[in-house]
Coordinates of N, CA and C in Angstrom, one line a residue:
M1 N 1.0 -0.7 0.1 CA 0.4 -0.1 0.4 C 0.8 1.2 0.2
I2 N 0.3 2.2 -1.1 CA 1.2 3.1 -1.2 C 1.0 4.6 -0.6
S3 N 1.2 5.3 0.7 CA 0.2 5.9 1.0 C 0.7 7.6 0.2
N4 N -0.2 8.1 0.5 CA -0.1 10.1 -0.5 C 0.0 10.8 0.8
T5 N 1.3 11.4 0.6 CA 1.7 12.4 1.0 C 1.8 13.9 1.0
S6 N 1.3 14.3 -0.2 CA 1.8 14.9 -0.7 C 1.2 16.2 -0.1
K7 N 0.7 17.1 -0.4 CA 0.3 18.1 0.9 C 0.5 19.8 0.0
M8 N -0.8 20.6 0.3 CA -0.9 21.3 -0.6 C -0.4 23.1 0.5
M9 N 0.2 24.1 -0.7 CA 1.1 25.0 0.3 C -0.9 26.5 0.3
L10 N -1.1 26.8 0.6 CA -1.8 27.7 0.9 C -2.0 29.0 1.9
V11 N -2.2 29.9 1.5 CA -2.3 31.1 2.7 C -2.9 31.5 3.5
N12 N -3.1 30.9 4.7 CA -4.6 31.5 5.9 C -4.7 32.9 5.7
P13 N -5.8 32.4 6.6 CA -6.2 34.4 6.6 C -5.4 34.8 7.4
D14 N -4.2 35.0 8.2 CA -3.6 35.5 8.8 C -2.0 35.8 8.0
N15 N -2.2 35.6 6.6 CA -1.1 36.0 5.6 C -0.2 34.7 5.8
E16 N 0.0 33.5 6.0 CA 1.1 32.4 6.5 C 0.9 31.4 5.5
I17 N 1.9 31.5 5.1 CA 1.7 29.6 4.0 C 2.2 28.5 5.1
V18 N 0.7 27.6 4.7 CA 0.2 27.0 5.4 C 0.1 25.5 4.7
E19 N 0.7 24.1 5.1 CA 0.5 23.1 4.0 C -0.7 22.3 4.5
I20 N -1.4 22.0 3.7 CA -2.9 21.3 4.1 C -3.3 20.2 2.9
D21 N -3.8 18.4 3.3 CA -3.8 17.4 3.1 C -4.8 17.9 1.6
P22 N -4.8 17.8 0.7 CA -5.6 18.0 -0.3 C -7.4 17.4 -0.3
S23 N -7.1 16.9 1.1 CA -8.5 16.6 0.6 C -9.4 17.2 1.7
E24 N -8.2 18.9 2.1 CA -9.2 19.5 3.1 C -9.6 21.5 2.1
F25 N -8.5 21.0 1.5 CA -8.9 21.9 -0.3 C -10.1 22.8 0.3
K26 N -11.0 22.3 0.2 CA -12.5 23.0 -0.1 C -13.2 23.5 1.5
K27 N -13.0 22.9 2.6 CA -13.3 23.3 3.9 C -12.2 24.0 4.2
A28 N -11.2 24.6 4.3 CA -9.7 25.9 3.8 C -10.4 27.3 3.1
E29 N -10.4 26.8 1.8 CA -10.8 28.0 1.4 C -12.6 28.5 1.0
E30 N -13.2 27.5 1.8 CA -14.5 28.3 2.9 C -14.3 29.0 3.7
M31 N -12.9 28.5 4.6 CA -12.3 29.6 5.8 C -11.6 30.5 5.5
G32 N -11.4 30.9 4.4 CA -10.8 32.4 3.9 C -9.3 31.8 3.2
Y33 N -9.0 30.4 3.0 CA -7.6 30.2 2.4 C -7.8 30.3 1.3
R34 N -6.4 31.3 0.6 CA -5.8 31.4 -1.0 C -4.9 30.5 -1.4
F35 N -4.7 29.9 -2.5 CA -3.4 30.3 -3.2 C -2.0 30.9 -3.0
P36 N -0.4 30.4 -2.5 CA 0.0 31.9 -2.5 C 0.3 32.7 -3.9
T37 N 0.3 33.9 -3.7 CA 1.6 34.3 -4.9 C 2.5 34.9 -5.4
D38 N 3.5 34.9 -6.1 CA 5.0 34.5 -6.1 C 5.6 35.2 -5.0
Q39 N 4.9 37.1 -5.1 CA 5.0 37.2 -3.3 C 4.5 37.1 -2.9
D40 N 4.0 35.8 -1.7 CA 3.6 35.2 -0.5 C 4.8 34.5 -0.7
I41 N 5.7 33.7 -1.6 CA 6.3 32.4 -0.9 C 7.9 32.9 -1.1
E42 N 7.8 34.6 -1.4 CA 9.3 35.2 -1.4 C 9.0 35.4 -0.1
I43 N 8.1 36.0 0.5 CA 8.2 36.7 2.3 C 8.2 34.8 2.9
H44 N 8.1 34.4 2.5 CA 7.5 33.5 3.5 C 8.8 32.2 2.9
N45 N 10.0 32.2 2.4 CA 11.3 32.2 2.5 C 11.9 32.5 2.9
Y46 N 12.4 34.4 2.8 CA 13.3 35.4 3.3 C 12.5 34.9 5.5
L47 N 11.1 34.6 5.8 CA 11.2 34.8 7.3 C 12.1 32.9 7.6
Q48 N 12.0 32.2 6.7 CA 12.7 30.8 6.8 C 13.7 31.3 6.8
D49 N 14.1 32.4 6.0 CA 15.9 32.2 6.6 C 16.4 33.6 7.4
N50 N 15.9 33.7 7.9 CA 15.8 34.9 8.9 C 14.9 34.9 10.0
K51 N 14.7 32.7 10.9 CA 14.3 33.0 11.7 C 15.3 32.7 12.6
G52 N 14.5 33.5 14.3 CA 15.9 33.0 15.6 C 16.8 34.3 15.7
I53 N 17.4 34.2 16.2 CA 18.3 35.5 16.9 C 18.7 35.4 15.3
K54 N 19.1 35.6 14.2 CA 19.8 36.4 13.2 C 18.5 36.8 12.8
G55 N 17.4 36.8 12.6 CA 15.9 37.5 13.0 C 15.8 38.6 13.1
A56 N 15.5 38.6 14.4 CA 15.8 39.4 16.1 C 17.0 40.7 15.4
A57 N 17.8 39.7 15.8 CA 19.1 41.4 15.4 C 18.7 41.6 14.0
K58 N 18.8 41.2 13.0 CA 18.2 42.4 12.5 C 17.2 42.8 11.8
V59 N 15.8 42.8 12.4 CA 14.7 44.2 12.9 C 15.2 44.2 14.2
A60 N 15.9 44.2 14.9 CA 16.4 45.4 16.1 C 17.4 46.1 15.5
F61 N 17.7 45.5 14.1 CA 19.0 46.6 13.5 C 18.6 48.0 13.1
D62 N 17.1 47.6 12.6 CA 16.9 48.3 11.7 C 16.4 49.3 12.4
Q63 N 15.6 49.4 13.4 CA 14.5 49.8 13.9 C 15.5 50.4 15.2
F64 N 16.2 50.6 15.0 CA 17.9 50.9 16.3 C 18.4 51.9 15.1
K65 N 18.2 51.9 13.8 CA 19.4 52.8 12.6 C 18.3 53.8 12.8
N66 N 16.8 53.9 12.6 CA 15.9 54.1 12.2 C 15.7 55.8 13.4
Q67 N 15.8 54.7 14.4 CA 15.4 55.3 15.5 C 16.1 56.4 15.7
A68 N 17.4 55.7 16.1 CA 19.1 57.1 16.5 C 19.1 58.1 15.1
T69 N 18.5 57.6 13.8 CA 19.1 59.1 13.1 C 16.9 60.0 12.8
L70 N 16.4 59.0 13.1 CA 15.1 60.4 13.6 C 14.1 60.0 12.8
G71 N 14.2 58.6 12.4 CA 13.5 58.4 11.0 C 14.2 58.4 9.5
V72 N 15.2 59.3 9.4 CA 16.0 59.4 8.0 C 16.7 57.7 7.3
A73 N 17.2 57.0 7.9 CA 17.3 55.7 7.1 C 16.1 55.3 7.2
G74 N 15.3 55.4 7.6 CA 13.8 53.9 7.0 C 13.6 55.4 6.3
A75 N 13.3 56.6 5.4 CA 12.6 57.1 4.9 C 13.0 56.9 3.5
I76 N 14.8 56.6 3.7 CA 15.7 56.6 3.2 C 15.4 55.1 2.3
Q77 N 15.1 54.3 3.1 CA 15.2 52.8 2.8 C 13.7 52.4 2.4
D78 N 12.6 53.7 2.7 CA 10.9 53.5 2.2 C 11.2 53.5 0.6
Y79 N 12.4 54.3 0.2 CA 12.6 55.4 -0.6 C 12.9 54.6 -1.8
T80 N 13.5 54.0 -1.4 CA 14.8 52.7 -2.6 C 14.7 51.6 -2.2
D81 N 13.8 51.2 -1.5 CA 13.2 49.0 -1.3 C 12.4 49.8 -2.4
N82 N 12.3 48.3 -2.9 CA 10.3 48.2 -4.0 C 10.2 47.1 -3.2
D83 N 8.8 47.2 -3.6 CA 7.5 46.8 -2.7 C 8.1 45.2 -1.9
L84 N 8.6 44.9 -2.4 CA 8.8 42.8 -1.8 C 9.7 43.1 -1.3
E85 N 10.8 44.1 -1.2 CA 11.6 44.1 -0.3 C 11.2 45.4 1.1
R86 N 9.9 45.8 0.6 CA 9.7 46.5 2.3 C 8.2 45.4 2.5
A87 N 7.8 44.6 1.3 CA 7.1 43.5 2.3 C 7.5 42.3 2.8
K88 N 8.6 42.3 2.8 CA 9.7 41.0 3.3 C 9.7 41.8 5.2
R89 N 10.1 43.2 4.7 CA 10.9 43.4 6.4 C 10.0 43.7 6.9
N90 N 9.0 44.4 6.5 CA 7.8 44.3 7.7 C 6.7 43.4 8.1
A91 N 7.2 42.0 7.3 CA 6.8 41.0 7.6 C 7.8 40.1 8.5
L92 N 9.2 40.4 8.3 CA 9.9 40.2 9.8 C 9.5 41.3 10.7
S93 N 9.8 42.4 10.9 CA 8.9 42.8 11.4 C 8.1 42.7 12.5
D94 N 7.5 42.5 12.0 CA 5.7 41.3 12.4 C 6.5 40.3 13.4
Q95 N 7.0 39.6 13.2 CA 7.5 38.0 13.2 C 8.0 38.4 14.8
F96 N 9.1 39.8 14.6 CA 9.5 40.3 15.8 C 10.1 41.2 16.5
E97 N 8.3 41.3 16.9 CA 7.4 42.3 17.6 C 8.3 42.6 19.4
A98 N 9.1 42.3 19.8 CA 9.7 42.9 20.8 C 11.0 42.6 20.5
A99 N 11.9 42.4 19.3 CA 13.5 42.9 19.2 C 12.8 44.3 18.6
N100 N 11.4 44.4 17.4 CA 11.2 45.7 17.0 C 11.8 47.3 18.0
I101 N 11.0 46.7 19.1 CA 10.8 47.5 19.5 C 11.5 48.5 20.8
A102 N 12.8 46.6 21.0 CA 13.8 46.9 22.0 C 14.4 47.8 21.0
G103 N 15.3 48.0 19.8 CA 15.5 48.5 19.0 C 15.5 50.2 18.3
G104 N 13.7 49.9 19.0 CA 13.9 51.1 18.9 C 13.5 51.6 19.8
L105 N 14.0 51.2 20.8 CA 14.3 52.6 22.7 C 15.3 52.2 22.3
A106 N 16.4 51.1 22.2 CA 17.3 51.5 22.0 C 18.0 52.5 21.2
G107 N 18.0 52.4 20.4 CA 18.4 54.1 19.4 C 17.8 55.4 19.0
F108 N 16.1 55.4 19.8 CA 16.6 56.6 20.8 C 16.8 57.1 21.5
G109 N 17.1 56.0 23.2 CA 18.0 56.9 23.5 C 19.3 56.5 23.2
A110 N 19.5 56.4 21.7 CA 21.3 56.4 21.5 C 21.4 58.1 21.2
S111 N 19.6 58.2 19.9 CA 19.4 59.8 19.5 C 19.7 60.6 20.3
L112 N 19.5 60.3 22.1 CA 19.2 61.6 22.6 C 21.1 61.8 23.5
L113 N 21.6 60.0 23.8 CA 23.1 60.3 24.9 C 24.1 61.1 23.2
I114 N 23.6 61.2 22.3 CA 24.9 61.3 21.3 C 24.2 62.5 21.4
G115 N 23.1 63.1 21.4 CA 23.0 64.8 21.9 C 22.3 65.0 20.5
G116 N 21.3 64.5 19.7 CA 20.5 64.6 18.1 C 20.3 65.7 18.2
P117 N 19.9 65.6 17.0 CA 19.3 67.1 16.4 C 17.9 67.8 17.8
I118 N 17.1 66.4 18.1 CA 16.1 66.7 19.0 C 16.6 67.5 20.0
A119 N 17.7 66.6 20.7 CA 18.2 66.8 21.8 C 19.1 68.2 21.9
S120 N 19.7 68.5 21.7 CA 20.5 69.6 20.8 C 19.5 71.0 20.9
I121 N 18.2 71.1 20.9 CA 17.8 71.8 20.6 C 16.8 71.9 22.0
G122 N 16.8 71.0 22.3 CA 15.8 71.1 23.7 C 17.0 71.7 25.2
R123 N 18.3 71.3 25.1 CA 19.0 71.9 25.2 C 19.7 73.7 25.6
K124 N 19.1 73.9 24.1 CA 19.7 74.5 23.7 C 18.4 75.8 24.7
A125 N 17.2 75.3 24.1 CA 15.5 76.4 24.8 C 15.5 75.9 26.2
A126 N 15.8 75.1 26.3 CA 16.8 74.5 28.8 C 17.4 76.0 28.3
A127 N 19.1 76.0 28.1 CA 19.5 77.2 28.5 C 19.2 78.4 28.6
K128 N 18.6 78.7 27.7 CA 17.9 80.1 27.3 C 16.8 80.3 28.4
I129 N 16.2 79.6 28.4 CA 15.4 79.9 29.6 C 15.8 79.9 31.0
V130 N 16.7 78.5 31.4 CA 17.3 78.7 32.4 C 17.2 80.1 33.0
G131 N 18.4 80.1 31.8 CA 19.1 81.8 31.8 C 18.6 83.0 32.1
A132 N 17.4 83.0 31.1 CA 16.3 84.3 31.2 C 16.3 84.1 32.7
K133 N 15.8 83.0 33.6 CA 14.8 83.5 33.8 C 15.9 83.3 35.8
L134 N 16.7 83.2 35.3 CA 17.8 83.8 36.2 C 18.4 85.2 36.8
G135 N 18.6 85.3 35.4 CA 19.0 86.7 35.0 C 17.4 87.7 35.8
A136 N 16.6 87.5 35.1 CA 15.7 88.2 36.0 C 15.4 88.2 37.5
A137 N 15.3 86.7 37.6 CA 15.4 87.1 39.2 C 16.8 87.6 39.8
A138 N 17.5 87.7 39.4 CA 19.2 88.8 39.8 C 18.9 89.9 39.9
A139 N 18.7 89.9 38.4 CA 17.8 91.3 38.5 C 16.5 92.4 39.6
D140 N 15.8 91.5 39.7 CA 15.2 91.8 41.2 C 16.3 92.1 42.2
A141 N 16.5 91.0 42.6 CA 17.5 91.1 43.8 C 18.5 92.0 44.0
G142 N 18.1 92.9 42.3 CA 19.6 94.3 41.8 C 21.0 93.6 42.3
V143 N 20.9 92.1 42.0 CA 23.2 91.9 42.0 C 23.1 92.6 40.1
Q144 N 24.0 93.0 39.4 CA 24.2 92.8 37.8 C 25.4 91.6 38.1
V145 N 24.7 91.1 35.8 CA 24.9 90.4 35.7 C 26.3 90.3 34.8
S146 N 27.2 90.4 34.1 CA 27.9 90.3 32.9 C 28.1 89.3 32.1
K147 N 28.0 89.9 30.9 CA 28.0 87.7 30.2 C 29.3 88.2 30.3
Q148 N 29.6 87.0 29.6 CA 31.6 86.9 30.1 C 31.7 85.6 27.8

């Protein structure tokens, strides 16, 4: 007796490629499963190639880079990547949500620590406000302040 173990590849309603027994096709189709497109297969293969720590590191680094550059790196990547590359990157980010968040937080922290433009503007504004308040307080107290 020969066993037929061939399976069908379909895309489930969550856009994941799954294998089903051909006898279950009608039921799967009624549940919203569909045949995969070339793009579905490319994304599936990309996710398979980037499982585990490799994928998590890739996602974390991309998000770190984007946040540390205040979105400039992400904007450039979105502009230069084609639709398939963007879809693969988004699918990988969805698969590694924790790494995406961690990379974003680290990148945001890095932008503040290295004096990113927003931090620099904030420091300058704070210095002017504090300086003006101190100068006004000194004038009220009758103290003469000279600039050096």
